[in-house]
PDB file of C-alpha atoms in Angstrom:
ATOM      1  CA  GLU A1388      25.997 232.733  47.172  1.00 67.00           C
ATOM      2  CA  ALA A1389      24.717 229.918  49.359  1.00 82.00           C
ATOM      3  CA  GLY A1390      26.876 229.044  52.337  1.00 94.00           C
ATOM      4  CA  VAL A1391      27.853 225.689  53.756  1.00 97.00           C
ATOM      5  CA  THR A1392      24.809 223.650  54.691  1.00 97.00           C
ATOM      6  CA  GLN A1393      24.592 220.785  57.167  1.00 98.00           C
ATOM      7  CA  SER A1394      21.908 218.273  58.009  1.00 98.00           C
ATOM      8  CA  PRO A1395      20.298 217.366  60.248  1.00 98.00           C
ATOM      9  CA  THR A1396      20.296 220.324  62.635  1.00 97.00           C
ATOM     10  CA  HIS A1397      19.853 218.075  65.635  1.00 97.00           C
ATOM     11  CA  LEU A1398      20.376 214.345  66.043  1.00 98.00           C
ATOM     12  CA  ILE A1399      19.593 212.234  69.100  1.00 98.00           C
ATOM     13  CA  LYS A1400      21.039 208.734  69.339  1.00 98.00           C
ATOM     14  CA  THR A1401      21.593 206.145  72.031  1.00 98.00           C
ATOM     15  CA  ARG A1402      24.896 204.581  73.034  1.00 98.00           C
ATOM     16  CA  GLY A1403      26.151 202.003  70.570  1.00 98.00           C
ATOM     17  CA  GLN A1404      24.182 203.353  67.613  1.00 98.00           C
ATOM     18  CA  GLN A1405      25.605 204.903  64.472  1.00 98.00           C
ATOM     19  CA  ALA A1406      25.183 208.534  63.398  1.00 98.00           C
ATOM     20  CA  THR A1407      25.461 209.988  59.896  1.00 98.00           C
ATOM     21  CA  LEU A1408      25.953 213.714  59.401  1.00 98.00           C
ATOM     22  CA  ARG A1409      25.903 215.471  56.047  1.00 98.00           C
ATOM     23  CA  CYS A1410      27.550 218.574  54.633  1.00 98.00           C
ATOM     24  CA  SER A1411      27.226 220.485  51.363  1.00 98.00           C
ATOM     25  CA  PRO A1412      30.108 222.875  50.631  1.00 96.00           C
ATOM     26  CA  ILE A1413      29.965 226.298  49.049  1.00 95.00           C
ATOM     27  CA  SER A1414      29.680 225.988  45.281  1.00 94.00           C
ATOM     28  CA  GLY A1415      33.157 225.748  43.757  1.00 91.00           C
ATOM     29  CA  HIS A1416      34.819 224.567  46.954  1.00 93.00           C
ATOM     30  CA  THR A1417      36.535 221.183  46.683  1.00 92.00           C
ATOM     31  CA  SER A1418      37.768 220.726  50.267  1.00 93.00           C
ATOM     32  CA  VAL A1419      35.619 219.766  53.226  1.00 95.00           C
ATOM     33  CA  TYR A1420      36.780 219.738  56.843  1.00 95.00           C
ATOM     34  CA  TRP A1421      35.023 218.268  59.861  1.00 97.00           C
ATOM     35  CA  TYR A1422      35.501 219.562  63.408  1.00 96.00           C
ATOM     36  CA  GLN A1423      34.083 218.532  66.772  1.00 97.00           C
ATOM     37  CA  GLN A1424      33.116 221.229  69.266  1.00 95.00           C
ATOM     38  CA  ALA A1425      32.291 219.760  72.654  1.00 92.00           C
ATOM     39  CA  LEU A1426      30.258 221.982  74.992  1.00 83.00           C
ATOM     40  CA  GLY A1427      32.290 224.965  76.158  1.00 74.00           C
ATOM     41  CA  LEU A1428      35.395 223.815  74.330  1.00 77.00           C
ATOM     42  CA  GLY A1429      37.259 224.848  71.217  1.00 85.00           C
ATOM     43  CA  LEU A1430      37.165 223.169  67.863  1.00 94.00           C
ATOM     44  CA  GLN A1431      39.009 219.898  67.405  1.00 94.00           C
ATOM     45  CA  PHE A1432      40.012 218.870  63.885  1.00 93.00           C
ATOM     46  CA  LEU A1433      38.481 215.554  62.785  1.00 96.00           C
ATOM     47  CA  LEU A1434      38.911 214.972  59.045  1.00 95.00           C
ATOM     48  CA  TRP A1435      39.857 216.712  55.813  1.00 93.00           C
ATOM     49  CA  TYR A1436      38.612 215.641  52.389  1.00 94.00           C
ATOM     50  CA  ASP A1437      39.784 217.080  49.117  1.00 91.00           C
ATOM     51  CA  GLU A1438      38.873 215.966  45.594  1.00 90.00           C
ATOM     52  CA  GLY A1439      37.171 212.862  46.977  1.00 92.00           C
ATOM     53  CA  GLU A1440      40.140 211.665  49.039  1.00 93.00           C
ATOM     54  CA  GLU A1441      40.788 211.703  52.790  1.00 93.00           C
ATOM     55  CA  ARG A1442      43.876 213.906  53.141  1.00 91.00           C
ATOM     56  CA  ASN A1443      44.307 214.144  56.902  1.00 90.00           C
ATOM     57  CA  ARG A1444      42.650 213.113  60.143  1.00 92.00           C
ATOM     58  CA  GLY A1445      42.911 214.323  63.706  1.00 92.00           C
ATOM     59  CA  ASN A1446      43.431 212.367  66.906  1.00 92.00           C
ATOM     60  CA  PHE A1447      40.110 210.553  66.872  1.00 95.00           C
ATOM     61  CA  PRO A1448      39.455 206.801  66.910  1.00 96.00           C
ATOM     62  CA  PRO A1449      38.690 204.910  63.672  1.00 96.00           C
ATOM     63  CA  ARG A1450      34.980 204.781  64.503  1.00 97.00           C
ATOM     64  CA  PHE A1451      34.931 208.355  63.198  1.00 98.00           C
ATOM     65  CA  SER A1452      35.005 208.081  59.423  1.00 97.00           C
ATOM     66  CA  GLY A1453      33.562 209.738  56.394  1.00 96.00           C
ATOM     67  CA  ARG A1454      33.676 210.235  52.688  1.00 97.00           C
ATOM     68  CA  GLN A1455      33.397 212.876  50.021  1.00 97.00           C
ATOM     69  CA  PHE A1456      31.170 212.416  47.014  1.00 97.00           C
ATOM     70  CA  PRO A1457      31.839 213.445  43.380  1.00 96.00           C
ATOM     71  CA  ASN A1458      29.778 216.614  43.910  1.00 95.00           C
ATOM     72  CA  TYR A1459      32.125 217.463  46.841  1.00 96.00           C
ATOM     73  CA  SER A1460      29.447 217.012  49.489  1.00 97.00           C
ATOM     74  CA  SER A1461      30.556 214.980  52.465  1.00 98.00           C
ATOM     75  CA  GLU A1462      29.282 212.578  55.077  1.00 98.00           C
ATOM     76  CA  LEU A1463      30.628 211.979  58.575  1.00 98.00           C
ATOM     77  CA  ASN A1464      29.865 208.637  60.190  1.00 98.00           C
ATOM     78  CA  VAL A1465      30.300 207.915  63.861  1.00 98.00           C
ATOM     79  CA  ASN A1466      29.988 204.252  64.821  1.00 98.00           C
ATOM     80  CA  ALA A1467      29.458 202.696  68.251  1.00 98.00           C
ATOM     81  CA  LEU A1468      28.398 206.031  69.757  1.00 98.00           C
ATOM     82  CA  GLU A1469      29.631 206.912  73.230  1.00 97.00           C
ATOM     83  CA  LEU A1470      28.225 209.529  75.599  1.00 97.00           C
ATOM     84  CA  GLU A1471      31.307 211.708  75.137  1.00 95.00           C
ATOM     85  CA  ASP A1472      30.575 211.958  71.413  1.00 97.00           C
ATOM     86  CA  SER A1473      27.829 214.447  72.283  1.00 97.00           C
ATOM     87  CA  ALA A1474      28.947 217.693  70.659  1.00 97.00           C
ATOM     88  CA  LEU A1475      28.379 220.176  67.871  1.00 96.00           C
ATOM     89  CA  TYR A1476      29.862 218.821  64.645  1.00 98.00           C
ATOM     90  CA  LEU A1477      30.951 221.536  62.281  1.00 97.00           C
ATOM     91  CA  CYS A1478      31.711 221.259  58.613  1.00 97.00           C
ATOM     92  CA  ALA A1479      33.801 223.826  56.756  1.00 96.00           C
ATOM     93  CA  SER A1480      34.636 224.165  53.094  1.00 95.00           C
ATOM     94  CA  SER A1481      37.520 225.780  51.300  1.00 92.00           C
ATOM     95  CA  GLN A1482      38.494 226.728  47.785  1.00 85.00           C
ATOM     96  CA  ARG A1483      41.869 228.277  48.334  1.00 64.00           C
ATOM     97  CA  ARG A1484      44.447 227.278  50.872  1.00 65.00           C
ATOM     98  CA  ASN A1485      43.238 227.652  54.439  1.00 63.00           C
ATOM     99  CA  GLU A1486      40.257 230.017  54.133  1.00 89.00           C
ATOM    100  CA  GLN A1487      37.628 227.824  55.702  1.00 93.00           C
ATOM    101  CA  TYR A1488      33.959 228.768  55.858  1.00 95.00           C
ATOM    102  CA  PHE A1489      31.775 226.985  58.381  1.00 96.00           C
ATOM    103  CA  GLY A1490      28.251 225.686  58.302  1.00 97.00           C
ATOM    104  CA  PRO A1491      25.809 225.997  61.218  1.00 96.00           C
ATOM    105  CA  GLY A1492      26.662 222.569  62.608  1.00 97.00           C
ATOM    106  CA  THR A1493      24.813 219.433  63.647  1.00 97.00           C
ATOM    107  CA  ARG A1494      24.124 219.041  67.357  1.00 97.00           C
ATOM    108  CA  LEU A1495      24.591 215.348  68.220  1.00 98.00           C
ATOM    109  CA  THR A1496      23.241 214.149  71.549  1.00 97.00           C
ATOM    110  CA  VAL A1497      24.043 210.635  72.727  1.00 98.00           C
ATOM    111  CA  THR A1498      21.900 209.277  75.559  1.00 97.00           C
TER     112      THR A1498
ATOM    113  CA  GLY B 559      51.537 219.316  66.342  1.00 80.00           C
ATOM    114  CA  GLU B 560      50.423 222.912  66.555  1.00 87.00           C
ATOM    115  CA  ASN B 561      49.296 224.247  69.944  1.00 92.00           C
ATOM    116  CA  VAL B 562      47.367 227.515  70.104  1.00 96.00           C
ATOM    117  CA  GLU B 563      46.771 229.316  73.392  1.00 97.00           C
ATOM    118  CA  GLN B 564      44.233 232.124  73.664  1.00 97.00           C
ATOM    119  CA  HIS B 565      43.755 234.765  76.379  1.00 97.00           C
ATOM    120  CA  PRO B 566      41.665 235.948  78.075  1.00 97.00           C
ATOM    121  CA  SER B 567      38.905 233.335  78.254  1.00 96.00           C
ATOM    122  CA  THR B 568      36.308 236.018  79.068  1.00 97.00           C
ATOM    123  CA  LEU B 569      36.324 239.744  78.383  1.00 98.00           C
ATOM    124  CA  SER B 570      33.750 242.325  79.422  1.00 98.00           C
ATOM    125  CA  VAL B 571      33.993 245.832  77.947  1.00 97.00           C
ATOM    126  CA  GLN B 572      31.893 248.968  78.002  1.00 97.00           C
ATOM    127  CA  GLU B 573      30.243 249.868  74.716  1.00 97.00           C
ATOM    128  CA  GLY B 574      32.572 252.132  72.763  1.00 97.00           C
ATOM    129  CA  ASP B 575      35.739 250.800  74.394  1.00 97.00           C
ATOM    130  CA  SER B 576      38.318 248.574  72.710  1.00 98.00           C
ATOM    131  CA  ALA B 577      38.749 244.824  73.117  1.00 98.00           C
ATOM    132  CA  VAL B 578      41.998 242.920  72.626  1.00 98.00           C
ATOM    133  CA  ILE B 579      42.404 239.143  72.420  1.00 98.00           C
ATOM    134  CA  LYS B 580      45.833 237.533  72.274  1.00 98.00           C
ATOM    135  CA  CYS B 581      46.985 234.170  70.933  1.00 98.00           C
ATOM    136  CA  THR B 582      50.276 232.332  70.817  1.00 98.00           C
ATOM    137  CA  TYR B 583      51.217 229.378  68.637  1.00 96.00           C
ATOM    138  CA  SER B 584      53.977 226.793  68.742  1.00 94.00           C
ATOM    139  CA  ASP B 585      54.648 225.606  65.174  1.00 91.00           C
ATOM    140  CA  SER B 586      56.981 227.954  63.326  1.00 90.00           C
ATOM    141  CA  ALA B 587      55.758 226.440  60.028  1.00 89.00           C
ATOM    142  CA  SER B 588      52.274 227.955  60.547  1.00 91.00           C
ATOM    143  CA  ASN B 589      51.706 230.832  58.141  1.00 91.00           C
ATOM    144  CA  TYR B 590      47.959 231.485  58.201  1.00 92.00           C
ATOM    145  CA  PHE B 591      46.076 232.977  61.162  1.00 95.00           C
ATOM    146  CA  PRO B 592      42.305 233.456  60.913  1.00 95.00           C
ATOM    147  CA  TRP B 593      39.876 234.784  63.508  1.00 97.00           C
ATOM    148  CA  TYR B 594      36.332 233.522  63.843  1.00 97.00           C
ATOM    149  CA  LYS B 595      33.270 234.918  65.604  1.00 98.00           C
ATOM    150  CA  GLN B 596      30.688 232.457  66.875  1.00 96.00           C
ATOM    151  CA  GLU B 597      27.270 233.622  68.012  1.00 95.00           C
ATOM    152  CA  LEU B 598      24.980 231.430  70.067  1.00 90.00           C
ATOM    153  CA  GLY B 599      23.555 228.567  68.044  1.00 87.00           C
ATOM    154  CA  LYS B 600      25.566 229.375  64.929  1.00 91.00           C
ATOM    155  CA  GLY B 601      28.705 228.155  63.239  1.00 94.00           C
ATOM    156  CA  PRO B 602      31.936 230.180  63.417  1.00 96.00           C
ATOM    157  CA  GLN B 603      32.126 233.112  60.990  1.00 96.00           C
ATOM    158  CA  LEU B 604      35.456 234.133  59.474  1.00 96.00           C
ATOM    159  CA  ILE B 605      35.917 237.821  60.334  1.00 97.00           C
ATOM    160  CA  ILE B 606      39.531 238.515  59.424  1.00 97.00           C
ATOM    161  CA  ASP B 607      42.716 236.632  58.655  1.00 94.00           C
ATOM    162  CA  ILE B 608      46.395 237.360  58.228  1.00 94.00           C
ATOM    163  CA  ARG B 609      49.242 235.571  56.521  1.00 89.00           C
ATOM    164  CA  SER B 610      52.817 235.503  57.709  1.00 83.00           C
ATOM    165  CA  ASN B 611      54.111 237.885  55.077  1.00 80.00           C
ATOM    166  CA  VAL B 612      51.997 240.671  56.608  1.00 79.00           C
ATOM    167  CA  GLY B 613      52.406 242.238  60.056  1.00 90.00           C
ATOM    168  CA  GLU B 614      49.056 243.967  60.389  1.00 94.00           C
ATOM    169  CA  LYS B 615      45.693 243.958  58.664  1.00 94.00           C
ATOM    170  CA  LYS B 616      42.658 246.139  59.287  1.00 96.00           C
ATOM    171  CA  ASP B 617      39.012 245.920  58.254  1.00 94.00           C
ATOM    172  CA  GLN B 618      36.851 248.758  59.559  1.00 96.00           C
ATOM    173  CA  ARG B 619      36.687 248.335  63.377  1.00 97.00           C
ATOM    174  CA  ILE B 620      38.712 245.131  63.566  1.00 98.00           C
ATOM    175  CA  ALA B 621      42.448 244.665  63.130  1.00 97.00           C
ATOM    176  CA  VAL B 622      44.875 241.799  63.544  1.00 98.00           C
ATOM    177  CA  THR B 623      48.592 241.992  64.259  1.00 97.00           C
ATOM    178  CA  LEU B 624      51.161 239.233  63.861  1.00 96.00           C
ATOM    179  CA  ASN B 625      54.610 238.859  65.399  1.00 95.00           C
ATOM    180  CA  LYS B 626      56.199 235.795  63.807  1.00 93.00           C
ATOM    181  CA  THR B 627      59.382 236.072  65.815  1.00 93.00           C
ATOM    182  CA  ALA B 628      57.490 235.868  69.091  1.00 94.00           C
ATOM    183  CA  LYS B 629      54.846 233.527  67.631  1.00 95.00           C
ATOM    184  CA  HIS B 630      51.899 235.586  68.749  1.00 95.00           C
ATOM    185  CA  PHE B 631      49.010 237.373  67.094  1.00 97.00           C
ATOM    186  CA  SER B 632      46.216 239.576  68.384  1.00 98.00           C
ATOM    187  CA  LEU B 633      42.718 240.736  67.486  1.00 98.00           C
ATOM    188  CA  HIS B 634      41.738 244.322  68.195  1.00 98.00           C
ATOM    189  CA  ILE B 635      38.138 245.517  68.109  1.00 98.00           C
ATOM    190  CA  THR B 636      37.637 249.259  68.418  1.00 97.00           C
ATOM    191  CA  GLU B 637      34.448 251.183  69.262  1.00 98.00           C
ATOM    192  CA  THR B 638      32.758 248.010  70.464  1.00 98.00           C
ATOM    193  CA  GLN B 639      29.024 247.617  69.967  1.00 97.00           C
ATOM    194  CA  PRO B 640      26.503 245.214  71.589  1.00 96.00           C
ATOM    195  CA  GLU B 641      26.475 243.112  68.409  1.00 96.00           C
ATOM    196  CA  ASP B 642      30.167 242.390  68.958  1.00 97.00           C
ATOM    197  CA  SER B 643      29.173 240.181  71.903  1.00 97.00           C
ATOM    198  CA  ALA B 644      30.094 236.610  70.910  1.00 97.00           C
ATOM    199  CA  VAL B 645      32.775 233.943  71.316  1.00 96.00           C
ATOM    200  CA  TYR B 646      35.919 234.680  69.331  1.00 98.00           C
ATOM    201  CA  PHE B 647      38.371 231.973  68.257  1.00 97.00           C
ATOM    202  CA  CYS B 648      41.872 232.365  66.910  1.00 97.00           C
ATOM    203  CA  ALA B 649      43.439 229.647  64.786  1.00 96.00           C
ATOM    204  CA  ALA B 650      46.736 228.783  63.161  1.00 94.00           C
ATOM    205  CA  GLY B 651      47.411 226.695  60.092  1.00 90.00           C
ATOM    206  CA  GLY B 652      49.170 226.397  56.790  1.00 79.00           C
ATOM    207  CA  GLY B 653      51.906 224.083  57.927  1.00 66.00           C
ATOM    208  CA  GLY B 654      51.346 221.924  54.850  1.00 64.00           C
ATOM    209  CA  ASP B 655      48.380 219.837  55.917  1.00 65.00           C
ATOM    210  CA  TYR B 656      45.817 222.652  55.650  1.00 74.00           C
ATOM    211  CA  LYS B 657      44.150 221.887  58.958  1.00 83.00           C
ATOM    212  CA  LEU B 658      43.509 224.661  61.462  1.00 90.00           C
ATOM    213  CA  SER B 659      44.368 224.431  65.152  1.00 93.00           C
ATOM    214  CA  PHE B 660      42.049 226.561  67.272  1.00 95.00           C
ATOM    215  CA  GLY B 661      42.423 228.401  70.542  1.00 96.00           C
ATOM    216  CA  ALA B 662      39.930 227.694  73.311  1.00 95.00           C
ATOM    217  CA  GLY B 663      37.916 230.841  72.620  1.00 96.00           C
ATOM    218  CA  THR B 664      37.204 234.192  74.277  1.00 97.00           C
ATOM    219  CA  THR B 665      33.691 235.131  75.361  1.00 97.00           C
ATOM    220  CA  VAL B 666      33.307 238.857  74.744  1.00 98.00           C
ATOM    221  CA  THR B 667      30.470 240.747  76.406  1.00 98.00           C
ATOM    222  CA  VAL B 668      29.838 244.360  75.452  1.00 97.00           C
ATOM    223  CA  ARG B 669      27.947 246.243  78.185  1.00 95.00           C
ATOM    224  CA  ALA B 670      25.535 248.920  76.998  1.00 91.00           C
TER     225      ALA B 670
END
């Protein structure tokens, strides 16, 4: 069974630009979660999508947004990039309550 | 919201010894407690989890215990091996919104 996949692996942007990160969940999983992992820190919850709807978001500004497509894949958009947005962005998918399986992440660097 | 604290932040053990990582949580509504292992350059891997209707769960060399009254849970790794070296994260969730709140992580180093 294929795991959660994310693209791109690395992304380099400059301040003020927009970044788009993509995630494909495990087949059969309908929920997608996004987390931010800043260097040396734990995981901070960003967004949760289920059945195409945004169900919950963490304490992040509105310039962090996303969507979930009919095939349950998901996109995270970060507008007006700031230096402190540099981090590893992790996507996880879930079929049953709470058991979340993570992808390898997208390393975003803002210069 | 949920607040998860994890200790210690670093742990160095001799190969073959045991390692114990402890976490506490604040939200009594949390009922799901997974543990993840993250190796360098990879995403976190779910290694074991426990739900609040169970006090202990074991899978080969790893075990997790949960004390709901005290709001703390622990990961135990026995007979540690070099491949156990990684960052371990505890998390708590299940309070209705299905998000997980993570501890800050423990860097485990197994010395050969």
